[in-house]
């Protein structure tokens, strides 16, 4: 176990190193010139050169990347080109909002996805099952921005139940979390359905029924706890999917998390922020996958970590 | 998803009703795809107006978009252009990107997967570690950054999408190739003195074709969604070239007063992505007997 953990941690660190290298390289070779953005249109050639030198952007790629990496190991993610603030500070100040949204989204996903999956498994092959599976198909086929705008239009513009965007109260959280929850629920409902179907076939369930226990009791007390575990273990993987999608939802709802920060930075070619958010997201993805793998043997003792 | 002979031998039973519905849904998907393809192909003949014509009578007296009526069947957009015409031409964009970007992603993924799975050794190790690395990338963030930094054109958008979308295919093809490469009939071919290229093209590749078809179909749906998202953010296909995503991007400001400008193209995106998902899922059932009855 300890050896496995150490190996996985080293692997994760290497993956993050690779992500940092590729992102840095892509942003370095791409045609956008951040210096022009900072200097503005009317700047003289001399000013542009000065800024370039100040930021160290005149150095060769290896030197620039080496510098970035040394800083990173000391917890220094560099400074934003335009906001003149530490990137680490900016990200830390935005992180709570993103984590709150993530929590809300996961709760919505689980409530919607698990109940849909259980219902589909119990009425397998019937109209309910078919309707629910069709719903799960639609949710994986819908782009985030369309669902965001639809919820905004219905619940904010028309009904006026929730604010149209922003941050601060519970009401602000509902629509963005529900957007992500609806989109993620299809994934969970399919997993929950097949897990539940497998468990319901097991011998001990038949025994429980044969003892004369009611259907509701067998489903809730005997089948559900076993069926739900493998699905719960997937939350780690889901974090990765979540991290990929926050840019759109945070931008549409004006949610002040790291996705919105990244989107603003992308529009202004503020490379240190883009780097920072990419790395933090990749970190979350790697940790999520690691957690999913570590939890697996506790849930299913047949799985051993090698 | 381990692929053992035992699973293949005993297909799990599946109700006749479910099987029928599966085919019916696939049929619905095929019809939807057919409609979109026809709309895109015949756009020049069936579109009632020029998609870029900013018509004088296409705006109300206050300069707002016109709601759907007898003349403009789906209404007009913020510049007085006919929405139906723009949607029909936008279908061309979605399909071109869907086919090109996904084809490219499929090609990269298959090449990487086969090479890593068949040759193993250090080439395989390097390729698969690189694939793992790509799995840890926040793909959408990467795509948005790349698309925003390039001046995006149709082809750049297709390239960016291909660049972030090949990973899944590579993983699946890799797993299948490794299990195929250890099978007896491949060993027999080797003993008979078949060349590597003969084994690869005559024996491995044909076995992978069902997987490639399934992932190719499902991948178009992902691609359509990604293109729409990039275009919605304004870093995808650039106006005036219509794309379903950028129609929403352009008309967002009118979304409270003229919701049809957002939700009609939105519905088109969902229906097209759904169609490819339905067909892909049915194909998986039909082409891969080990998956039958699993869902």
Coordinates of C-alpha atoms in Angstrom, one line a residue:
Chain A
X1 CA 0.0 0.0 0.0
X2 CA 2.7 2.5 1.0
X3 CA 4.8 1.5 -2.0
X4 CA 1.8 1.9 -4.2
X5 CA 1.0 5.3 -2.8
X6 CA 4.6 6.5 -3.3
X7 CA 4.7 5.3 -6.8
X8 CA 1.3 6.9 -7.6
X9 CA 2.4 10.2 -6.0
X10 CA 5.6 10.3 -8.1
X11 CA 3.6 9.5 -11.2
X12 CA 1.2 12.3 -10.4
X13 CA 4.0 14.7 -9.9
X14 CA 5.5 13.7 -13.3
X15 CA 2.1 14.2 -15.0
X16 CA 1.8 17.7 -13.5
X17 CA 5.3 18.5 -14.6
X18 CA 4.4 17.3 -18.1
X19 CA 1.2 19.4 -18.1
X20 CA 3.2 22.5 -17.0
X21 CA 5.8 21.9 -19.8
X22 CA 3.3 21.5 -22.6
X23 CA 1.1 24.4 -21.5
X24 CA 4.2 26.6 -21.2
X25 CA 5.5 25.5 -24.5
X26 CA 2.2 26.0 -26.3
X27 CA 1.8 29.5 -24.9
X28 CA 5.4 30.3 -25.8
X29 CA 5.3 29.2 -29.4
X30 CA 1.8 30.6 -30.1
X31 CA 1.6 33.8 -32.1
X32 CA 0.0 35.9 -29.4
X33 CA 2.4 38.5 -28.0
X34 CA 1.5 39.4 -24.4
X35 CA 3.9 42.4 -24.4
X36 CA 1.9 44.1 -27.1
X37 CA -1.2 43.7 -24.9
X38 CA 0.5 45.2 -21.9
X39 CA 2.2 48.0 -23.7
X40 CA -0.9 49.1 -25.6
X41 CA -1.2 50.2 -29.2
X42 CA 0.6 53.5 -29.0
X43 CA 3.8 52.2 -27.3
X44 CA 7.1 52.8 -29.0
X45 CA 9.4 50.0 -30.0
X46 CA 11.7 50.9 -27.1
X47 CA 8.9 50.6 -24.5
X48 CA 7.9 47.2 -25.9
X49 CA 11.5 46.0 -25.7
X50 CA 11.8 47.3 -22.1
X51 CA 8.7 45.5 -21.0
X52 CA 9.8 42.4 -22.7
X53 CA 13.1 42.5 -20.8
X54 CA 11.5 43.3 -17.5
X55 CA 9.2 40.2 -17.8
X56 CA 12.2 38.1 -18.9
X57 CA 10.3 37.3 -22.2
X58 CA 13.5 38.0 -24.2
X59 CA 15.2 35.0 -22.7
X60 CA 15.3 31.6 -24.5
X61 CA 12.5 29.1 -23.8
X62 CA 14.5 26.8 -21.6
X63 CA 15.6 29.7 -19.3
X64 CA 12.0 31.0 -19.1
X65 CA 10.6 27.6 -18.3
X66 CA 13.4 26.9 -15.8
X67 CA 12.6 30.1 -14.0
X68 CA 8.9 29.4 -13.9
X69 CA 9.5 25.9 -12.5
X70 CA 11.9 27.1 -9.8
X71 CA 9.3 29.6 -8.8
X72 CA 6.5 27.0 -8.8
X73 CA 8.4 24.7 -6.5
X74 CA 8.6 27.6 -4.0
X75 CA 4.9 28.2 -4.4
X76 CA 5.4 31.2 -6.6
X77 CA 3.2 31.1 -9.7
X78 CA 4.4 34.4 -11.1
X79 CA 2.7 37.7 -11.4
X80 CA -0.3 38.6 -13.6
X81 CA 0.9 40.7 -16.6
X82 CA -2.0 43.1 -16.4
X83 CA -3.3 43.0 -12.9
X84 CA 0.2 43.2 -11.3
X85 CA -0.9 40.8 -8.6
X86 CA 0.5 37.4 -7.6
X87 CA -1.2 34.7 -9.5
X88 CA -1.2 32.4 -6.5
X89 CA -3.1 35.1 -4.6
X90 CA -5.6 35.6 -7.4
X91 CA -6.3 31.9 -7.6
X92 CA -6.6 31.5 -3.9
X93 CA -9.1 34.3 -3.6
X94 CA -11.2 32.7 -6.4
X95 CA -10.9 29.1 -5.3
X96 CA -13.6 29.2 -2.5
X97 CA -16.2 30.2 -5.0
X98 CA -15.3 27.4 -7.4
X99 CA -15.2 24.8 -4.6
X100 CA -18.6 26.0 -3.4
X101 CA -20.0 25.6 -6.9
X102 CA -18.4 22.2 -7.2
X103 CA -20.0 21.0 -4.0
X104 CA -23.4 22.3 -5.1
X105 CA -23.0 20.6 -8.5
X106 CA -22.0 17.3 -7.0
X107 CA -24.9 17.3 -4.6
X108 CA -27.3 18.1 -7.5
X109 CA -25.7 15.4 -9.7
X110 CA -25.9 12.7 -7.1
X111 CA -29.5 13.5 -6.1
X112 CA -30.7 13.6 -9.7
X113 CA -28.5 10.9 -11.1
X114 CA -28.8 8.3 -8.3
X115 CA -32.6 8.6 -8.0
X116 CA -33.0 8.4 -11.8
X117 CA -30.7 5.4 -11.9
X118 CA -32.4 3.5 -9.1
X119 CA -35.9 4.2 -10.6
X120 CA -34.7 3.0 -14.0
X121 CA -33.2 -0.2 -12.5
X122 CA -36.3 -1.0 -10.5
X123 CA -38.6 -0.6 -13.5
X124 CA -36.1 -2.1 -16.0
X125 CA -37.4 -2.3 -19.5
X126 CA -40.6 -0.4 -18.8
X127 CA -41.6 3.0 -20.0
X128 CA -40.1 4.7 -16.9
X129 CA -36.8 3.1 -17.6
X130 CA -36.8 4.1 -21.3
X131 CA -37.9 7.6 -20.5
X132 CA -35.1 8.0 -17.9
X133 CA -32.5 6.6 -20.2
X134 CA -33.6 8.9 -22.9
X135 CA -33.3 11.8 -20.5
X136 CA -29.7 10.7 -19.7
X137 CA -28.9 10.7 -23.4
X138 CA -30.2 14.2 -23.7
X139 CA -28.3 15.5 -20.8
X140 CA -25.0 14.2 -22.2
X141 CA -25.9 15.7 -25.6
X142 CA -26.6 19.2 -24.3
X143 CA -23.9 21.9 -24.3
X144 CA -23.5 23.7 -20.9
X145 CA -24.2 27.2 -22.3
X146 CA -27.6 26.1 -23.7
X147 CA -28.7 24.6 -20.4
X148 CA -27.4 27.6 -18.5
X149 CA -29.3 30.0 -20.7
X150 CA -32.4 27.9 -20.6
X151 CA -32.4 27.8 -16.8
X152 CA -31.7 31.5 -16.7
X153 CA -34.5 32.2 -19.0
X154 CA -37.1 30.1 -17.3
X155 CA -36.2 30.6 -13.6
X156 CA -34.6 34.0 -13.5
X157 CA -36.1 36.0 -16.4
X158 CA -39.6 34.5 -16.6
X159 CA -40.4 33.3 -13.1
X160 CA -38.0 35.6 -11.3
X161 CA -37.2 33.0 -8.6
X162 CA -33.5 33.3 -8.8
X163 CA -31.1 36.2 -9.5
X164 CA -29.8 36.4 -13.1
X165 CA -26.2 36.0 -12.1
X166 CA -23.6 36.9 -9.4
X167 CA -22.5 35.6 -6.1
X168 CA -23.1 35.8 -2.4
X169 CA -26.4 34.1 -1.4
X170 CA -27.7 30.6 -1.6
X171 CA -30.1 31.7 -4.4
X172 CA -27.1 32.7 -6.5
X173 CA -25.8 29.1 -6.3
X174 CA -28.9 27.3 -7.3
X175 CA -28.9 27.8 -11.1
X176 CA -25.2 27.3 -11.8
X177 CA -25.1 24.2 -9.6
X178 CA -28.3 22.9 -11.2
X179 CA -26.9 23.4 -14.7
X180 CA -23.8 21.3 -13.8
X181 CA -26.0 18.9 -11.9
X182 CA -28.4 18.2 -14.8
X183 CA -25.5 17.8 -17.2
X184 CA -23.6 15.4 -14.9
X185 CA -26.7 13.4 -13.8
X186 CA -26.9 11.3 -17.0
X187 CA -23.5 9.9 -16.3
X188 CA -24.4 8.9 -12.7
X189 CA -27.8 7.6 -13.6
X190 CA -26.4 5.1 -16.2
X191 CA -23.8 3.9 -13.7
X192 CA -26.3 3.7 -10.8
X193 CA -28.7 1.8 -13.1
X194 CA -26.2 -0.9 -14.1
X195 CA -24.8 -1.2 -10.6
X196 CA -28.2 -1.6 -9.2
X197 CA -29.3 -4.2 -11.8
X198 CA -26.1 -6.2 -11.0
X199 CA -26.8 -6.2 -7.3
X200 CA -30.5 -7.0 -7.7
X201 CA -29.5 -10.2 -9.5
X202 CA -27.3 -11.4 -6.6
X203 CA -28.2 -14.4 -4.6
X204 CA -28.4 -12.6 -1.2
X205 CA -31.2 -10.4 -2.6
X206 CA -33.2 -13.4 -3.6
X207 CA -32.6 -14.9 -0.2
X208 CA -33.9 -11.7 1.4
X209 CA -37.0 -11.8 -0.8
X210 CA -37.5 -15.5 0.0
X211 CA -37.4 -14.7 3.7
X212 CA -40.5 -12.7 3.1
X213 CA -39.0 -9.2 3.4
X214 CA -40.9 -6.5 1.6
X215 CA -39.6 -5.2 -1.7
X216 CA -39.1 -1.7 -0.4
X217 CA -37.0 -3.0 2.5
X218 CA -34.9 -5.2 0.3
X219 CA -34.2 -2.4 -2.1
X220 CA -33.4 0.2 0.4
X221 CA -31.7 -1.8 3.1
X222 CA -30.1 -4.6 1.2
X223 CA -29.5 -3.6 -2.4
X224 CA -28.9 0.1 -2.2
X225 CA -25.9 0.2 0.1
X226 CA -24.0 -2.2 -2.1
X227 CA -25.1 -0.7 -5.4
X228 CA -24.3 2.8 -4.4
X229 CA -20.6 2.3 -3.4
X230 CA -19.0 1.9 -6.8
X231 CA -20.9 4.9 -8.0
X232 CA -19.8 7.0 -5.1
X233 CA -16.2 6.0 -5.9
X234 CA -16.6 7.7 -9.2
X235 CA -16.9 11.2 -7.6
X236 CA -13.1 11.5 -7.9
X237 CA -13.2 11.1 -11.7
X238 CA -16.1 13.5 -11.8
X239 CA -14.0 16.2 -10.3
X240 CA -11.9 16.1 -13.4
X241 CA -14.9 16.4 -15.7
X242 CA -16.1 19.2 -13.5
X243 CA -12.8 21.2 -13.7
X244 CA -13.0 21.0 -17.5
X245 CA -16.3 22.7 -17.6
X246 CA -16.3 25.5 -15.1
X247 CA -15.1 28.2 -17.7
X248 CA -18.4 28.3 -19.5
X249 CA -20.8 28.1 -16.5
X250 CA -18.9 30.6 -14.4
X251 CA -18.8 33.0 -17.4
X252 CA -22.5 32.7 -18.1
X253 CA -23.5 33.2 -14.5
X254 CA -20.9 35.7 -13.6
X255 CA -19.7 33.3 -10.8
X256 CA -16.4 34.7 -9.5
X257 CA -14.4 31.4 -9.5
X258 CA -11.2 30.4 -11.2
X259 CA -13.0 29.5 -14.5
X260 CA -14.1 33.1 -14.9
X261 CA -10.6 34.2 -13.9
X262 CA -9.2 32.0 -16.7
X263 CA -11.7 33.2 -19.3
X264 CA -10.8 36.9 -18.5
X265 CA -7.1 36.0 -18.7
X266 CA -7.5 34.2 -22.0
X267 CA -9.1 37.2 -23.6
X268 CA -6.2 39.4 -22.5
X269 CA -3.4 36.9 -23.1
X270 CA -2.4 37.1 -19.5
X271 CA -0.2 34.0 -19.7
X272 CA 0.7 33.5 -16.0
X273 CA -2.9 33.3 -15.0
X274 CA -3.7 30.9 -17.8
X275 CA -0.8 28.7 -16.7
X276 CA -1.8 28.9 -13.1
X277 CA -5.4 27.9 -13.6
X278 CA -4.4 25.1 -16.0
X279 CA -2.1 23.7 -13.4
X280 CA -4.6 24.0 -10.5
X281 CA -7.2 22.2 -12.7
X282 CA -4.8 19.5 -13.7
X283 CA -3.9 19.1 -10.0
X284 CA -7.5 18.6 -9.1
X285 CA -7.9 16.1 -12.0
X286 CA -4.9 14.1 -10.9
X287 CA -5.9 14.1 -7.2
X288 CA -9.5 13.1 -8.1
X289 CA -8.3 10.1 -10.1
X290 CA -5.9 9.1 -7.4
X291 CA -8.7 9.3 -4.8
X292 CA -10.9 7.2 -7.0
X293 CA -8.2 4.5 -7.3
X294 CA -7.4 4.6 -3.5
X295 CA -11.0 4.3 -2.5
X296 CA -11.7 1.3 -4.8
X297 CA -10.2 -1.5 -2.6
X298 CA -12.1 -0.3 0.5
X299 CA -15.4 -0.6 -1.5
X300 CA -14.6 -3.8 -3.3
X301 CA -12.1 -6.0 -1.3
X302 CA -11.5 -8.0 -4.5
X303 CA -9.5 -5.1 -5.9
X304 CA -5.9 -4.9 -4.8
X305 CA -3.6 -2.0 -5.5
X306 CA -0.5 -2.9 -7.4
Chain B
X1 CA -13.9 -3.5 -19.4
X2 CA -12.0 -6.7 -19.8
X3 CA -12.7 -8.6 -22.9
X4 CA -12.8 -12.3 -22.1
X5 CA -13.9 -15.2 -24.2
X6 CA -16.4 -16.2 -21.5
X7 CA -18.4 -13.0 -21.9
X8 CA -18.5 -13.4 -25.7
X9 CA -19.9 -16.9 -25.4
X10 CA -22.9 -16.1 -23.2
X11 CA -24.6 -12.9 -24.4
X12 CA -26.9 -11.7 -21.6
X13 CA -30.5 -11.9 -22.4
X14 CA -32.2 -8.7 -23.4
X15 CA -35.9 -8.1 -23.6
X16 CA -37.4 -7.9 -27.1
X17 CA -39.1 -4.6 -26.2
X18 CA -35.8 -3.0 -25.2
X19 CA -34.1 -4.3 -28.3
X20 CA -36.8 -2.8 -30.5
X21 CA -36.7 0.6 -28.7
X22 CA -32.9 0.5 -29.1
X23 CA -33.3 0.2 -32.9
X24 CA -36.2 2.7 -32.9
X25 CA -34.0 5.3 -31.2
X26 CA -31.2 4.6 -33.6
X27 CA -33.7 5.1 -36.4
X28 CA -34.7 8.5 -34.9
X29 CA -31.0 9.4 -34.7
X30 CA -30.4 8.4 -38.3
X31 CA -33.4 10.4 -39.5
X32 CA -32.2 13.5 -37.6
X33 CA -28.7 13.2 -39.0
X34 CA -30.2 12.7 -42.5
X35 CA -32.3 15.9 -42.1
X36 CA -29.3 17.9 -41.0
X37 CA -27.1 16.6 -43.8
X38 CA -29.8 17.3 -46.3
X39 CA -30.3 20.8 -44.9
X40 CA -26.6 21.5 -45.1
X41 CA -26.2 20.1 -48.6
X42 CA -29.2 21.8 -50.1
X43 CA -28.9 25.0 -48.1
X44 CA -28.2 27.1 -51.3
X45 CA -31.5 26.0 -52.8
X46 CA -33.8 25.6 -49.8
X47 CA -32.7 28.6 -47.7
X48 CA -35.4 31.3 -48.2
X49 CA -32.9 34.1 -48.0
X50 CA -29.2 34.9 -48.3
X51 CA -27.8 34.1 -44.8
X52 CA -25.7 37.2 -44.7
X53 CA -28.3 39.6 -46.1
X54 CA -29.1 42.2 -43.5
X55 CA -32.6 42.9 -44.7
X56 CA -34.3 46.3 -44.2
X57 CA -37.6 44.7 -43.4
X58 CA -35.9 42.1 -41.2
X59 CA -36.0 44.4 -38.2
X60 CA -38.9 46.0 -36.3
X61 CA -39.3 49.8 -36.4
X62 CA -37.4 49.9 -33.1
X63 CA -34.5 48.0 -34.7
X64 CA -35.2 44.8 -32.7
X65 CA -35.2 41.3 -34.3
X66 CA -38.5 40.1 -35.8
X67 CA -40.3 37.1 -34.1
X68 CA -41.2 34.1 -36.3
X69 CA -44.0 34.9 -38.8
X70 CA -45.2 34.0 -42.3
X71 CA -42.2 35.6 -44.1
X72 CA -39.4 34.8 -41.7
X73 CA -40.4 31.3 -40.5
X74 CA -38.0 31.4 -37.5
X75 CA -37.7 35.1 -37.2
X76 CA -34.7 37.3 -37.8
X77 CA -31.5 38.0 -35.8
X78 CA -30.1 41.2 -34.4
X79 CA -28.9 42.4 -37.8
X80 CA -32.1 41.6 -39.6
X81 CA -30.8 38.3 -41.2
X82 CA -33.2 35.4 -41.6
X83 CA -32.6 32.8 -38.8
X84 CA -33.8 29.8 -40.8
X85 CA -31.3 30.6 -43.6
X86 CA -28.5 31.0 -41.1
X87 CA -29.3 27.8 -39.4
X88 CA -29.3 25.9 -42.7
X89 CA -25.9 27.3 -43.6
X90 CA -24.7 26.8 -40.0
X91 CA -25.4 23.1 -40.4
X92 CA -22.7 23.0 -43.0
X93 CA -20.2 24.4 -40.4
X94 CA -21.2 22.0 -37.7
X95 CA -21.0 19.0 -40.1
X96 CA -17.7 20.0 -41.7
X97 CA -16.1 20.5 -38.2
X98 CA -17.7 17.3 -37.0
X99 CA -16.3 15.2 -39.8
X100 CA -12.9 16.9 -40.2
X101 CA -12.0 17.4 -36.5
X102 CA -13.4 14.1 -35.5
X103 CA -11.8 12.3 -38.4
X104 CA -8.4 13.8 -37.5
X105 CA -8.9 12.9 -33.8
X106 CA -9.8 9.4 -34.8
X107 CA -6.8 9.1 -37.0
X108 CA -4.4 10.3 -34.3
X109 CA -6.1 8.2 -31.6
X110 CA -6.0 5.0 -33.7
X111 CA -2.4 5.5 -34.8
X112 CA -1.2 6.2 -31.2
X113 CA -3.3 3.3 -29.8
X114 CA -2.2 0.7 -32.4
X115 CA 1.4 1.7 -32.2
X116 CA 1.5 1.6 -28.4
X117 CA -0.5 -1.6 -28.2
X118 CA 1.3 -3.5 -30.8
X119 CA 4.9 -2.6 -30.4
X120 CA 4.8 -2.1 -26.6
X121 CA 8.4 -1.5 -25.5
X122 CA 9.6 2.0 -25.0
X123 CA 7.6 3.4 -27.8
X124 CA 4.4 2.1 -26.3
X125 CA 5.4 3.3 -22.8
X126 CA 6.2 6.8 -24.0
X127 CA 3.0 7.0 -26.0
X128 CA 0.8 5.8 -23.2
X129 CA 2.4 8.0 -20.6
X130 CA 1.8 10.9 -23.0
X131 CA -1.8 9.8 -23.3
X132 CA -2.1 9.7 -19.5
X133 CA -0.7 13.2 -19.4
X134 CA -3.3 14.4 -21.9
X135 CA -6.0 12.9 -19.7
X136 CA -5.0 15.2 -16.9
X137 CA -5.4 18.2 -19.1
X138 CA -8.4 20.4 -18.5
X139 CA -9.4 19.9 -22.2
X140 CA -11.9 22.6 -22.6
X141 CA -9.6 25.2 -21.0
X142 CA -6.8 24.1 -23.3
X143 CA -9.1 24.3 -26.4
X144 CA -10.3 27.7 -25.4
X145 CA -6.8 29.1 -24.8
X146 CA -5.5 27.7 -28.1
X147 CA -8.5 28.9 -30.1
X148 CA -8.4 32.3 -28.6
X149 CA -4.7 32.8 -29.2
X150 CA -4.8 31.8 -32.9
X151 CA -7.0 33.9 -35.1
X152 CA -9.6 31.2 -35.3
X153 CA -10.8 30.0 -38.7
X154 CA -12.9 27.0 -39.5
X155 CA -9.8 24.8 -40.0
X156 CA -8.0 26.1 -36.9
X157 CA -11.0 25.3 -34.8
X158 CA -11.1 21.8 -36.3
X159 CA -7.4 21.3 -35.5
X160 CA -7.8 22.5 -31.9
X161 CA -10.7 20.1 -31.4
X162 CA -8.8 17.2 -32.9
X163 CA -5.9 18.0 -30.6
X164 CA -7.9 17.7 -27.4
X165 CA -10.2 14.9 -28.6
X166 CA -8.0 12.0 -29.7
X167 CA -7.2 10.8 -26.2
X168 CA -10.2 8.6 -25.5
X169 CA -9.9 6.8 -28.8
X170 CA -6.2 6.1 -28.2
X171 CA -7.0 4.5 -24.8
X172 CA -9.7 2.3 -26.2
X173 CA -7.7 1.2 -29.3
X174 CA -4.7 0.6 -27.1
X175 CA -6.6 -1.8 -24.8
X176 CA -8.1 -3.6 -27.7
X177 CA -4.8 -3.9 -29.6
X178 CA -2.9 -5.3 -26.6
X179 CA -5.5 -8.0 -26.0
X180 CA -5.6 -8.8 -29.8
X181 CA -1.8 -9.0 -30.0
X182 CA -1.6 -11.8 -27.4
X183 CA -4.3 -13.9 -29.1
X184 CA -3.4 -17.3 -30.6
X185 CA -4.3 -16.5 -34.2
X186 CA -1.8 -13.6 -34.2
X187 CA 0.9 -15.9 -32.8
X188 CA 0.0 -18.4 -35.5
X189 CA 0.4 -15.8 -38.2
X190 CA 3.8 -14.9 -36.8
X191 CA 4.9 -18.5 -36.8
X192 CA 3.8 -18.8 -40.4
X193 CA 6.2 -15.9 -41.1
X194 CA 3.8 -13.1 -41.8
X195 CA 5.4 -9.7 -41.9
X196 CA 4.5 -7.1 -39.2
X197 CA 2.7 -4.9 -41.7
X198 CA 0.6 -7.9 -42.9
X199 CA -0.3 -8.7 -39.3
X200 CA -1.2 -5.1 -38.6
X201 CA -3.2 -4.4 -41.7
X202 CA -4.8 -7.7 -42.4
X203 CA -5.4 -9.1 -38.9
X204 CA -5.3 -6.4 -36.3
X205 CA -6.9 -3.5 -38.1
X206 CA -10.0 -5.4 -39.3
X207 CA -10.8 -6.4 -35.7
X208 CA -10.6 -2.8 -34.6
X209 CA -13.0 -1.4 -37.2
X210 CA -16.1 -1.9 -35.1
X211 CA -14.5 0.0 -32.3
X212 CA -13.4 2.7 -34.6
X213 CA -16.9 3.1 -36.1
X214 CA -18.5 3.3 -32.7
X215 CA -16.0 5.8 -31.3
X216 CA -16.1 7.7 -34.5
X217 CA -19.8 8.2 -34.3
X218 CA -19.9 9.0 -30.6
X219 CA -16.9 11.4 -31.2
X220 CA -18.9 13.5 -33.7
X221 CA -21.3 14.4 -30.9
X222 CA -18.5 15.5 -28.6
X223 CA -17.0 17.5 -31.5
X224 CA -20.3 19.2 -32.4
X225 CA -20.7 20.3 -28.7
X226 CA -17.1 21.5 -28.4
X227 CA -17.4 23.6 -31.6
X228 CA -20.6 25.1 -30.4
X229 CA -19.1 26.0 -27.1
X230 CA -16.0 27.6 -28.6
X231 CA -18.2 29.5 -31.1
X232 CA -20.5 30.6 -28.2
X233 CA -17.5 32.0 -26.4
X234 CA -16.5 33.9 -29.6
X235 CA -13.3 32.0 -30.1
X236 CA -14.7 29.4 -32.5
X237 CA -16.0 29.9 -36.0
X238 CA -16.1 33.7 -36.6
X239 CA -19.2 35.6 -37.8
X240 CA -20.4 36.3 -40.5
X241 CA -19.9 32.6 -41.3
X242 CA -22.9 31.2 -39.5
X243 CA -22.4 28.4 -37.0
X244 CA -25.0 27.3 -34.5
X245 CA -22.8 28.3 -31.6
X246 CA -21.9 31.7 -32.9
X247 CA -25.6 32.5 -33.8
X248 CA -26.2 32.2 -30.0
X249 CA -23.0 34.2 -29.3
X250 CA -24.1 37.1 -31.5
X251 CA -27.7 37.2 -30.3
X252 CA -27.0 36.7 -26.6
X253 CA -27.9 40.3 -25.7
X254 CA -31.4 39.8 -27.1
X255 CA -31.9 36.6 -25.1
X256 CA -34.5 38.1 -22.8
X257 CA -36.6 39.7 -25.5
X258 CA -36.0 37.4 -28.4
X259 CA -35.4 34.0 -26.7
X260 CA -36.0 32.1 -30.0
X261 CA -32.7 33.4 -31.3
X262 CA -30.9 31.4 -28.5
X263 CA -33.1 28.4 -28.1
X264 CA -33.8 27.4 -31.7
X265 CA -30.1 27.1 -32.5
X266 CA -29.6 25.6 -29.0
X267 CA -32.2 22.9 -29.8
X268 CA -30.5 22.2 -33.1
X269 CA -27.2 21.6 -31.4
X270 CA -28.8 19.3 -28.8
X271 CA -30.7 17.3 -31.5
X272 CA -27.6 16.8 -33.6
X273 CA -25.4 15.7 -30.7
X274 CA -28.2 13.5 -29.4
X275 CA -28.6 11.9 -32.9
X276 CA -25.0 10.9 -33.1
X277 CA -25.1 9.6 -29.5
X278 CA -28.1 7.4 -30.2
X279 CA -26.7 6.0 -33.4
X280 CA -23.3 5.4 -31.8
X281 CA -24.8 3.6 -28.8
X282 CA -26.9 1.4 -31.0
X283 CA -23.9 0.6 -33.2
X284 CA -22.0 -0.4 -30.0
X285 CA -24.8 -2.9 -29.3
X286 CA -24.9 -4.2 -32.8
X287 CA -21.2 -4.3 -33.5
X288 CA -19.8 -5.4 -30.1
X289 CA -21.5 -8.6 -28.8
X290 CA -19.8 -8.3 -25.4
X291 CA -21.6 -5.0 -24.7
X292 CA -25.0 -6.5 -25.6
X293 CA -27.4 -6.3 -22.7
X294 CA -25.0 -4.5 -20.5
X295 CA -26.8 -1.1 -20.5

